[in-house]
């Protein structure tokens, strides 16, 4: 199917979801017999069953029952050029004829490292991992080794992957989050050692005064402050410039390392989202788009910091290994993807996203519906309350609003539009104007239905 066809043709008819007689429902029953919850990835879990994918191309995804949808999830922001981006796929084909992984470096990881270093002055050295979670974990370990301290600070509600320490208060609730002045570090995973919470300071996103009150007295204990320049799970909320400036200044003053988590939001600038603020991290964790649709993570930073990984003088301060680190398939796909995501492509994508977000907010206003689309550039998220959102608590939905998000997600699914279950999404360069128009029409149609159903 050509992209030109996509521009004019609506996604094809689908059976209404959920459908107990569907192939997806049957596959899910099979999956439940071999995987807990029939699932191997929480982010794509859905009740009563997830829709199984048959194939995808460009901006479209086809399910195993033949249903076609326009994809605004793009595997949680990975597929910045859509599915099967031809230059990446061609490079992978060429690589496959030469081998998939070796017990040795290749020019593929070298070329991607050189490319990343060329994208930001903050990236003097790079190491690759297999996931964003590992990249964040290695950044934290590097900060500990550099500073000789072991505690870290992170924002309430922020998601940084699956490392114990960064899971603190990932999903705290009004019942356990404590006071706003002193958020309680809440474990995300049952059985997390209490010492992990003791060694993690949780502070509110975007709140300089509260951050100052929490961080300053414990500055001498901290190895790293970990922050997303645009907090995706908190509600797709850009950081206030003053907040990032304060964190940078705090870290400089106390010899703490500032770690930017750009795993989700790197697509927002040539050197990542932080570039918009003109503030450099000491370390930056990346993932997703850096592998061009294949598994990857990367940690980059100043030479002096990254030297903790250097094994040349004997045993490195931070031993870093991984069977698939720098595997050439991910590396060549990532290189082609990033080469095509230059300043002009990013500017175009971000402008389209900003226009889309404004149009979604215009729908809320025109229809007199309480809610808002937050986001920046190619990233957006829908909320069903109108109050300003600046951090985890102001974005936290009431049970009624959470139910509306769930309902809108399902209605969009049945209208040929894929957004994440929290009604967040993103644009890729494969989306046509027609795709975006269909999204907006479906958004308005179904937003009205959600409110109608409530009345
Ligand atoms: C901000 C952020 N950090 C880290 C991660 C973890 O990345 P991965 O799923 O590749 O382990 C994610 C994943 O969505 C993320 O959004």
Short mmCIF file of C-alpha atoms and ligand atoms in Angstrom, two decimals:
data_model
loop_
_atom_site.label_atom_id
_atom_site.label_comp_id
_atom_site.label_asym_id
_atom_site.label_seq_id
_atom_site.Cartn_x
_atom_site.Cartn_y
_atom_site.Cartn_z
CA UNK A 1 0.00 0.00 0.00
CA UNK A 2 1.36 3.41 -0.91
CA UNK A 3 1.35 6.40 1.38
CA UNK A 4 -0.51 8.38 -1.29
CA UNK A 5 -3.39 5.92 -0.99
CA UNK A 6 -3.38 6.39 2.77
CA UNK A 7 -3.83 10.13 2.32
CA UNK A 8 -7.29 9.81 0.89
CA UNK A 9 -8.66 6.51 2.11
CA UNK A 10 -10.28 6.07 5.51
CA UNK A 11 -9.22 3.05 7.53
CA UNK A 12 -11.30 0.02 6.46
CA UNK A 13 -14.30 -1.30 8.38
CA UNK A 14 -13.65 -3.25 11.55
CA UNK A 15 -15.69 -5.56 13.73
CA UNK A 16 -16.73 -3.74 16.92
CA UNK A 17 -14.36 -4.28 19.84
CA UNK A 18 -14.73 -6.29 22.02
CA UNK A 19 -15.95 -9.25 19.99
CA UNK A 20 -15.78 -12.61 21.80
CA UNK A 21 -15.89 -14.41 18.43
CA UNK A 22 -12.85 -12.55 17.06
CA UNK A 23 -9.49 -14.15 16.33
CA UNK A 24 -7.89 -11.73 18.78
CA UNK A 25 -10.15 -13.01 21.58
CA UNK A 26 -9.23 -16.61 20.70
CA UNK A 27 -5.51 -15.83 20.56
CA UNK A 28 -5.76 -14.14 23.93
CA UNK A 29 -7.33 -17.28 25.40
CA UNK A 30 -4.38 -19.24 24.00
CA UNK A 31 -1.93 -16.67 25.37
CA UNK A 32 -3.43 -16.92 28.86
CA UNK A 33 -2.41 -20.58 28.95
CA UNK A 34 1.29 -19.76 28.54
CA UNK A 35 1.79 -16.17 29.77
CA UNK A 36 0.53 -14.66 33.03
CA UNK A 37 -2.46 -12.53 32.07
CA UNK A 38 -1.84 -13.63 28.47
CA UNK A 39 0.61 -10.76 28.34
CA UNK A 40 4.28 -9.99 28.19
CA UNK A 41 4.18 -6.19 28.25
CA UNK A 42 1.99 -4.25 30.66
CA UNK A 43 1.79 -1.17 28.41
CA UNK A 44 -0.18 -3.10 25.79
CA UNK A 45 -2.40 -5.02 28.20
CA UNK A 46 -6.06 -4.30 27.67
CA UNK A 47 -9.30 -5.76 29.01
CA UNK A 48 -11.20 -7.82 28.02
CA UNK A 49 -8.41 -8.71 25.53
CA UNK A 50 -5.76 -6.87 23.51
CA UNK A 51 -6.13 -6.65 19.75
CA UNK A 52 -3.52 -8.87 18.10
CA UNK A 53 -1.60 -7.29 15.26
CA UNK A 54 -1.11 -9.00 11.90
CA UNK A 55 1.02 -6.42 10.12
CA UNK A 56 1.74 -2.72 9.78
CA UNK A 57 3.03 -0.27 7.22
CA UNK A 58 3.50 3.48 7.22
CA UNK A 59 0.77 4.97 9.39
CA UNK A 60 -1.47 1.87 9.31
CA UNK A 61 -1.85 -1.26 11.41
CA UNK A 62 -3.93 -4.31 10.48
CA UNK A 63 -5.23 -6.67 13.14
CA UNK A 64 -5.63 -10.43 12.86
CA UNK A 65 -9.35 -10.02 12.09
CA UNK A 66 -8.60 -7.77 9.09
CA UNK A 67 -9.40 -4.47 10.85
CA UNK A 68 -7.33 -1.50 9.77
CA UNK A 69 -6.47 1.48 11.96
CA UNK A 70 -4.37 4.62 11.76
CA UNK A 71 -1.58 4.32 14.29
CA UNK A 72 -1.02 7.28 16.61
CA UNK A 73 0.81 5.14 19.19
CA UNK A 74 3.79 4.19 17.00
CA UNK A 75 4.94 1.74 19.63
CA UNK A 76 5.03 4.37 22.37
CA UNK A 77 6.78 7.00 20.22
CA UNK A 78 9.40 4.63 18.73
CA UNK A 79 8.31 4.75 15.09
CA UNK A 80 8.97 8.38 14.30
CA UNK A 81 8.82 7.62 10.55
CA UNK A 82 5.96 5.11 10.83
CA UNK A 83 6.11 1.37 10.28
CA UNK A 84 8.66 -0.16 7.89
CA UNK A 85 10.50 3.09 7.18
CA UNK A 86 12.13 2.13 3.83
CA UNK A 87 15.72 3.36 4.47
CA UNK A 88 15.82 1.58 7.85
CA UNK A 89 14.34 -1.63 6.44
CA UNK A 90 16.76 -1.59 3.49
CA UNK A 91 19.70 -1.14 5.88
CA UNK A 92 18.42 -4.03 8.02
CA UNK A 93 18.08 -6.23 4.92
CA UNK A 94 21.66 -5.48 3.97
CA UNK A 95 22.79 -6.18 7.54
CA UNK A 96 20.84 -9.47 7.74
CA UNK A 97 22.86 -10.84 4.86
CA UNK A 98 26.00 -10.21 6.93
CA UNK A 99 24.87 -11.52 10.32
CA UNK A 100 22.59 -10.45 13.14
CA UNK A 101 24.95 -10.24 16.12
CA UNK A 102 28.62 -10.86 16.69
CA UNK A 103 31.02 -11.39 19.58
CA UNK A 104 32.81 -8.29 18.50
CA UNK A 105 32.19 -4.67 17.60
CA UNK A 106 31.24 -3.68 14.09
CA UNK A 107 31.18 -0.47 12.13
CA UNK A 108 27.44 -0.36 12.76
CA UNK A 109 27.66 0.60 16.44
CA UNK A 110 30.59 2.90 15.73
CA UNK A 111 28.60 4.75 13.03
CA UNK A 112 25.55 5.21 15.26
CA UNK A 113 27.73 6.40 18.15
CA UNK A 114 29.41 8.92 15.83
CA UNK A 115 26.03 10.10 14.65
CA UNK A 116 24.70 10.56 18.20
CA UNK A 117 27.83 12.46 19.22
CA UNK A 118 27.26 14.77 16.24
CA UNK A 119 23.72 15.58 17.45
CA UNK A 120 24.56 17.30 20.72
CA UNK A 121 27.60 18.89 22.37
CA UNK A 122 26.39 17.17 25.57
CA UNK A 123 27.09 13.77 23.99
CA UNK A 124 30.88 13.38 24.01
CA UNK A 125 30.78 9.61 24.53
CA UNK A 126 28.04 6.99 24.06
CA UNK A 127 27.34 3.44 25.15
CA UNK A 128 24.50 1.27 23.91
CA UNK A 129 22.09 -0.91 25.86
CA UNK A 130 19.09 -2.98 24.81
CA UNK A 131 16.33 -0.87 26.32
CA UNK A 132 15.58 2.52 27.78
CA UNK A 133 15.30 0.94 31.23
CA UNK A 134 18.86 -0.29 31.01
CA UNK A 135 20.04 3.08 29.73
CA UNK A 136 18.51 4.84 32.76
CA UNK A 137 19.94 2.20 35.11
CA UNK A 138 23.44 2.57 33.64
CA UNK A 139 23.20 6.37 33.88
CA UNK A 140 22.31 6.08 37.58
CA UNK A 141 25.18 3.64 38.16
CA UNK A 142 27.57 5.97 36.33
CA UNK A 143 26.45 8.90 38.48
CA UNK A 144 27.03 6.85 41.64
CA UNK A 145 30.49 5.81 40.53
CA UNK A 146 31.42 9.37 39.60
CA UNK A 147 30.20 10.99 42.80
CA UNK A 148 30.83 8.25 45.36
CA UNK A 149 27.25 8.80 46.60
CA UNK A 150 24.37 6.41 46.10
CA UNK A 151 21.07 8.26 46.56
CA UNK A 152 19.09 9.66 43.65
CA UNK A 153 16.23 12.15 43.29
CA UNK A 154 13.39 11.82 40.81
CA UNK A 155 10.03 13.43 40.16
CA UNK A 156 6.76 12.16 41.55
CA UNK A 157 4.79 10.21 38.94
CA UNK A 158 7.63 10.12 36.42
CA UNK A 159 8.25 6.85 34.57
CA UNK A 160 11.86 5.96 33.89
CA UNK A 161 11.65 2.22 33.22
CA UNK A 162 11.93 -0.79 35.47
CA UNK A 163 15.01 -0.24 37.67
CA UNK A 164 13.94 -0.44 41.35
CA UNK A 165 15.18 3.00 42.38
CA UNK A 166 13.59 4.92 39.51
CA UNK A 167 10.24 3.19 40.06
CA UNK A 168 9.69 5.16 43.29
CA UNK A 169 6.33 6.97 43.21
CA UNK A 170 5.79 6.00 39.58
CA UNK A 171 2.11 5.38 40.37
CA UNK A 172 1.48 6.77 43.83
CA UNK A 173 -2.13 7.68 44.60
CA UNK A 174 -3.90 10.24 46.78
CA UNK A 175 -4.17 7.47 49.38
CA UNK A 176 -0.40 7.02 49.74
CA UNK A 177 1.43 9.95 48.14
CA UNK A 178 1.78 12.01 51.35
CA UNK A 179 2.01 15.78 51.47
CA UNK A 180 2.90 17.84 48.42
CA UNK A 181 5.75 19.41 50.39
CA UNK A 182 7.28 16.02 51.10
CA UNK A 183 5.97 13.31 48.73
CA UNK A 184 6.28 9.81 50.18
CA UNK A 185 8.47 7.54 48.02
CA UNK A 186 6.04 4.75 47.16
CA UNK A 187 7.27 1.43 45.70
CA UNK A 188 5.74 0.47 42.35
CA UNK A 189 6.58 -3.24 42.62
CA UNK A 190 5.48 -5.34 45.55
CA UNK A 191 8.47 -6.65 47.46
CA UNK A 192 10.78 -3.73 46.65
CA UNK A 193 13.27 -3.51 49.55
CA UNK A 194 12.35 -0.60 51.86
CA UNK A 195 15.97 0.58 51.59
CA UNK A 196 15.33 1.43 47.93
CA UNK A 197 12.69 3.96 48.94
CA UNK A 198 14.98 5.31 51.67
CA UNK A 199 17.62 5.92 49.03
CA UNK A 200 15.31 7.74 46.62
CA UNK A 201 14.11 11.30 47.12
CA UNK A 202 10.86 12.11 45.37
CA UNK A 203 10.10 15.73 44.51
CA UNK A 204 7.26 17.42 42.58
CA UNK A 205 7.80 18.16 38.87
CA UNK A 206 7.94 21.80 37.86
CA UNK A 207 7.94 23.16 41.42
CA UNK A 208 11.20 25.03 42.11
CA UNK A 209 10.35 25.97 45.68
CA UNK A 210 9.36 22.49 46.80
CA UNK A 211 12.26 20.94 44.91
CA UNK A 212 14.62 23.36 46.62
CA UNK A 213 13.22 22.55 50.07
CA UNK A 214 13.56 18.81 49.47
CA UNK A 215 16.87 18.66 47.63
CA UNK A 216 19.08 21.25 49.32
CA UNK A 217 19.26 19.61 52.78
CA UNK A 218 20.22 16.27 51.19
CA UNK A 219 22.46 17.54 48.41
CA UNK A 220 25.57 15.93 49.91
CA UNK A 221 23.88 12.49 49.73
CA UNK A 222 22.84 12.70 46.09
CA UNK A 223 24.55 11.07 43.11
CA UNK A 224 21.97 12.15 40.54
CA UNK A 225 18.85 14.12 39.85
CA UNK A 226 16.85 12.30 37.19
CA UNK A 227 14.30 14.22 35.15
CA UNK A 228 12.42 14.12 31.85
CA UNK A 229 12.54 17.48 30.02
CA UNK A 230 8.97 16.69 28.93
CA UNK A 231 7.25 14.38 31.40
CA UNK A 232 5.28 11.90 29.32
CA UNK A 233 3.51 9.72 31.92
CA UNK A 234 2.92 12.67 34.24
CA UNK A 235 0.65 13.97 31.49
CA UNK A 236 2.86 15.00 28.54
CA UNK A 237 3.89 18.12 30.41
CA UNK A 238 6.89 20.20 29.31
CA UNK A 239 9.22 21.26 32.09
CA UNK A 240 9.19 24.91 33.04
CA UNK A 241 12.48 26.49 31.98
CA UNK A 242 13.00 27.86 35.50
CA UNK A 243 12.61 24.34 36.92
CA UNK A 244 15.30 22.83 34.68
CA UNK A 245 17.53 25.86 35.23
CA UNK A 246 17.22 25.37 38.99
CA UNK A 247 18.05 21.65 38.74
CA UNK A 248 21.09 22.40 36.57
CA UNK A 249 22.30 25.05 38.99
CA UNK A 250 21.63 22.83 42.04
CA UNK A 251 23.60 19.96 40.50
CA UNK A 252 26.52 22.22 39.57
CA UNK A 253 26.65 23.73 43.04
CA UNK A 254 26.71 20.35 44.82
CA UNK A 255 28.59 18.08 42.43
CA UNK A 256 25.41 16.10 41.71
CA UNK A 257 24.94 14.75 38.16
CA UNK A 258 21.91 15.89 36.18
CA UNK A 259 20.52 12.95 34.23
CA UNK A 260 18.03 13.68 31.47
CA UNK A 261 15.72 10.84 30.54
CA UNK A 262 15.13 11.40 26.82
CA UNK A 263 13.97 7.85 26.13
CA UNK A 264 10.50 8.99 25.08
CA UNK A 265 11.07 12.59 24.05
CA UNK A 266 14.38 12.56 22.19
CA UNK A 267 12.38 12.99 18.97
CA UNK A 268 11.55 16.60 19.96
CA UNK A 269 14.96 18.04 19.01
CA UNK A 270 18.12 17.08 17.11
CA UNK A 271 19.87 16.70 20.46
CA UNK A 272 16.66 15.83 22.30
CA UNK A 273 13.98 17.74 24.17
CA UNK A 274 16.49 19.37 26.54
CA UNK A 275 17.91 21.27 23.57
CA UNK A 276 14.73 23.39 23.58
CA UNK A 277 15.84 24.75 26.95
CA UNK A 278 19.51 25.20 26.11
CA UNK A 279 20.39 23.11 29.15
CA UNK A 280 22.72 20.12 28.94
CA UNK A 281 22.56 17.07 31.16
CA UNK A 282 25.71 15.44 32.50
CA UNK A 283 24.24 12.18 31.29
CA UNK A 284 21.36 11.48 28.90
CA UNK A 285 19.44 8.22 28.64
CA UNK A 286 17.90 7.42 25.27
CA UNK A 287 16.06 4.54 23.64
CA UNK A 288 13.08 4.03 21.34
CA UNK A 289 13.77 5.99 18.09
CA UNK A 290 17.52 5.41 18.45
CA UNK A 291 16.97 1.77 17.36
CA UNK A 292 14.74 2.62 14.38
CA UNK A 293 12.09 0.06 15.40
CA UNK A 294 14.49 -2.49 16.93
CA UNK A 295 15.44 -2.88 20.61
CA UNK A 296 17.86 -0.30 21.89
CA UNK A 297 18.94 2.05 24.63
CA UNK A 298 21.83 4.47 24.85
CA UNK A 299 23.51 6.52 27.50
CA UNK A 300 25.55 9.54 26.48
CA UNK A 301 27.40 12.24 28.34
CA UNK A 302 30.56 14.09 29.06
CA UNK A 303 33.81 12.16 28.59
CA UNK A 304 34.85 12.65 32.19
CA UNK A 305 31.62 11.04 33.40
CA UNK A 306 31.39 8.35 30.74
CA UNK A 307 34.95 7.26 31.53
CA UNK A 308 33.51 5.20 34.40
CA UNK A 309 32.58 2.64 31.72
CA UNK A 310 36.09 2.58 30.21
CA UNK A 311 37.71 -0.86 30.71
CA UNK A 312 41.06 0.13 29.19
CA UNK A 313 42.85 0.67 32.49
CA UNK A 314 41.74 -2.67 33.94
CA UNK A 315 38.44 -3.13 35.74
CA UNK A 316 36.10 -0.19 34.98
CA UNK A 317 34.32 1.65 37.79
CA UNK A 318 31.04 0.59 36.20
CA UNK A 319 31.31 -2.74 34.40
CA UNK A 320 28.84 -2.55 31.54
CA UNK A 321 28.09 -5.51 29.35
CA UNK A 322 25.11 -7.05 27.58
CA UNK A 323 24.88 -9.83 25.02
CA UNK A 324 23.02 -7.71 22.50
CA UNK A 325 24.54 -4.28 23.24
CA UNK A 326 25.23 -2.51 19.96
CA UNK A 327 23.75 -5.34 17.89
CA UNK A 328 24.20 -4.32 14.27
CA UNK A 329 20.55 -4.75 13.30
CA UNK A 330 19.31 -2.13 15.77
CA UNK A 331 22.32 0.05 15.00
CA UNK A 332 21.82 0.29 11.23
CA UNK A 333 18.07 0.83 11.60
CA UNK A 334 18.68 3.53 14.18
CA UNK A 335 21.25 5.31 12.05
CA UNK A 336 18.94 5.56 9.03
CA UNK A 337 16.06 6.68 11.25
CA UNK A 338 18.04 9.41 12.96
CA UNK A 339 19.71 10.60 9.75
CA UNK A 340 16.24 11.22 8.34
CA UNK A 341 15.19 12.97 11.55
CA UNK A 342 17.19 16.11 10.91
CA UNK A 343 16.38 19.65 12.04
CA UNK A 344 14.00 20.27 9.14
CA UNK A 345 12.10 17.00 9.67
CA UNK A 346 11.80 17.66 13.41
CA UNK A 347 10.61 21.23 12.85
CA UNK A 348 7.95 20.01 10.41
CA UNK A 349 6.77 17.22 12.69
CA UNK A 350 6.67 19.46 15.75
CA UNK A 351 4.75 22.17 13.90
CA UNK A 352 2.14 19.64 12.76
CA UNK A 353 1.87 18.33 16.33
CA UNK A 354 1.43 21.80 17.78
CA UNK A 355 -1.30 22.49 15.21
CA UNK A 356 -3.00 19.20 16.06
CA UNK A 357 -2.91 19.90 19.79
CA UNK A 358 -4.37 23.38 19.23
CA UNK A 359 -7.12 21.87 17.05
CA UNK A 360 -7.97 19.32 19.77
CA UNK A 361 -8.22 22.11 22.32
CA UNK A 362 -10.43 24.04 19.89
CA UNK A 363 -12.75 21.00 19.78
CA UNK A 364 -13.02 21.02 23.58
CA UNK A 365 -13.85 24.74 23.49
CA UNK A 366 -16.29 24.59 20.56
CA UNK A 367 -18.18 21.69 22.09
CA UNK A 368 -18.16 23.21 25.57
CA UNK A 369 -16.54 20.04 26.95
CA UNK A 370 -14.34 20.28 30.00
CA UNK A 371 -10.92 18.94 29.13
CA UNK A 372 -7.67 19.64 27.37
CA UNK A 373 -4.97 18.28 25.14
CA UNK A 374 -1.51 18.71 26.60
CA UNK A 375 1.77 18.10 24.86
CA UNK A 376 4.46 19.68 22.83
CA UNK A 377 5.63 19.15 19.26
CA UNK A 378 4.69 15.72 17.97
CA UNK A 379 3.47 14.42 21.37
CA UNK A 380 -0.02 14.84 22.86
CA UNK A 381 -2.30 13.54 25.59
CA UNK A 382 -5.99 14.04 26.37
CA UNK A 383 -7.30 14.93 29.85
CA UNK A 384 -10.89 15.36 30.97
CA UNK A 385 -10.38 18.29 33.26
CA UNK A 386 -9.68 21.89 32.43
CA UNK A 387 -7.47 23.00 35.33
CA UNK A 388 -3.84 23.74 34.47
CA UNK A 389 -1.61 20.65 34.66
CA UNK A 390 1.97 21.19 35.71
CA UNK A 391 2.83 18.06 37.72
CA UNK A 392 1.64 14.57 38.71
CA UNK A 393 -0.96 15.71 41.21
CA UNK A 394 -2.56 18.37 39.01
CA UNK A 395 -2.77 15.82 36.18
CA UNK A 396 -4.07 12.97 38.33
CA UNK A 397 -7.57 12.06 37.08
CA UNK A 398 -10.60 11.55 39.28
CA UNK A 399 -12.14 8.07 38.88
CA UNK A 400 -14.85 9.67 36.70
CA UNK A 401 -12.31 11.33 34.42
CA UNK A 402 -10.19 8.18 34.25
CA UNK A 403 -13.31 6.31 33.08
CA UNK A 404 -13.84 8.91 30.34
CA UNK A 405 -10.25 8.45 29.12
CA UNK A 406 -10.84 4.71 28.96
CA UNK A 407 -14.08 5.19 27.09
CA UNK A 408 -12.58 7.61 24.56
CA UNK A 409 -9.74 5.18 23.91
CA UNK A 410 -12.21 2.40 23.13
CA UNK A 411 -14.44 4.59 20.97
CA UNK A 412 -11.44 5.76 18.93
CA UNK A 413 -10.31 2.15 18.55
CA UNK A 414 -13.70 1.31 17.07
CA UNK A 415 -13.46 4.36 14.83
CA UNK A 416 -10.16 3.32 13.24
CA UNK A 417 -7.79 5.35 15.43
CA UNK A 418 -5.09 3.91 17.69
CA UNK A 419 -4.02 5.96 20.70
CA UNK A 420 -2.47 4.60 23.91
CA UNK A 421 -4.86 3.49 26.67
CA UNK A 422 -4.17 6.77 28.51
CA UNK A 423 -5.22 8.65 25.34
CA UNK A 424 -1.72 9.83 24.59
CA UNK A 425 -0.29 9.68 21.12
CA UNK A 426 2.23 11.04 18.68
CA UNK A 427 2.71 11.92 15.04
CA UNK A 428 5.14 10.26 12.69
CA UNK A 429 6.49 11.58 9.41
CA UNK A 430 4.39 8.83 7.75
CA UNK A 431 1.11 10.46 8.80
CA UNK A 432 -0.52 12.25 5.92
CA UNK A 433 -2.73 15.33 6.18
CA UNK A 434 -5.63 12.95 5.52
CA UNK A 435 -4.63 10.81 8.52
CA UNK A 436 -4.56 13.86 10.77
CA UNK A 437 -7.92 15.07 9.46
CA UNK A 438 -9.42 11.64 10.16
CA UNK A 439 -7.97 11.71 13.63
CA UNK A 440 -9.50 15.11 14.36
CA UNK A 441 -12.91 14.13 12.98
CA UNK A 442 -12.90 10.91 15.03
CA UNK A 443 -11.69 12.79 18.10
CA UNK A 444 -14.58 15.27 17.91
CA UNK A 445 -17.19 12.61 17.11
CA UNK A 446 -16.17 10.43 20.02
CA UNK A 447 -15.48 13.17 22.54
CA UNK A 448 -19.11 14.17 22.11
CA UNK A 449 -20.15 10.56 22.60
CA UNK A 450 -18.18 10.31 25.85
CA UNK A 451 -19.92 13.36 27.24
CA UNK A 452 -23.28 12.19 25.91
CA UNK A 453 -22.84 8.84 27.61
CA UNK A 454 -22.07 10.63 30.85
CA UNK A 455 -25.12 12.91 30.76
C1 LIG B 1 10.78 8.20 29.91
C2 LIG B 1 11.04 6.74 29.77
N1 LIG B 1 12.14 6.21 30.34
C3 LIG B 1 12.45 4.90 30.26
C4 LIG B 1 11.61 4.05 29.58
C5 LIG B 1 11.95 2.60 29.50
O1 LIG B 1 12.30 2.24 28.19
P1 LIG B 1 12.17 0.71 27.72
O2 LIG B 1 10.71 0.42 27.66
O3 LIG B 1 12.87 0.67 26.41
O4 LIG B 1 12.87 -0.10 28.78
C6 LIG B 1 10.45 4.55 28.97
C7 LIG B 1 9.53 3.66 28.25
O5 LIG B 1 8.46 4.02 27.82
C8 LIG B 1 10.16 5.93 29.07
O6 LIG B 1 9.05 6.44 28.54
#
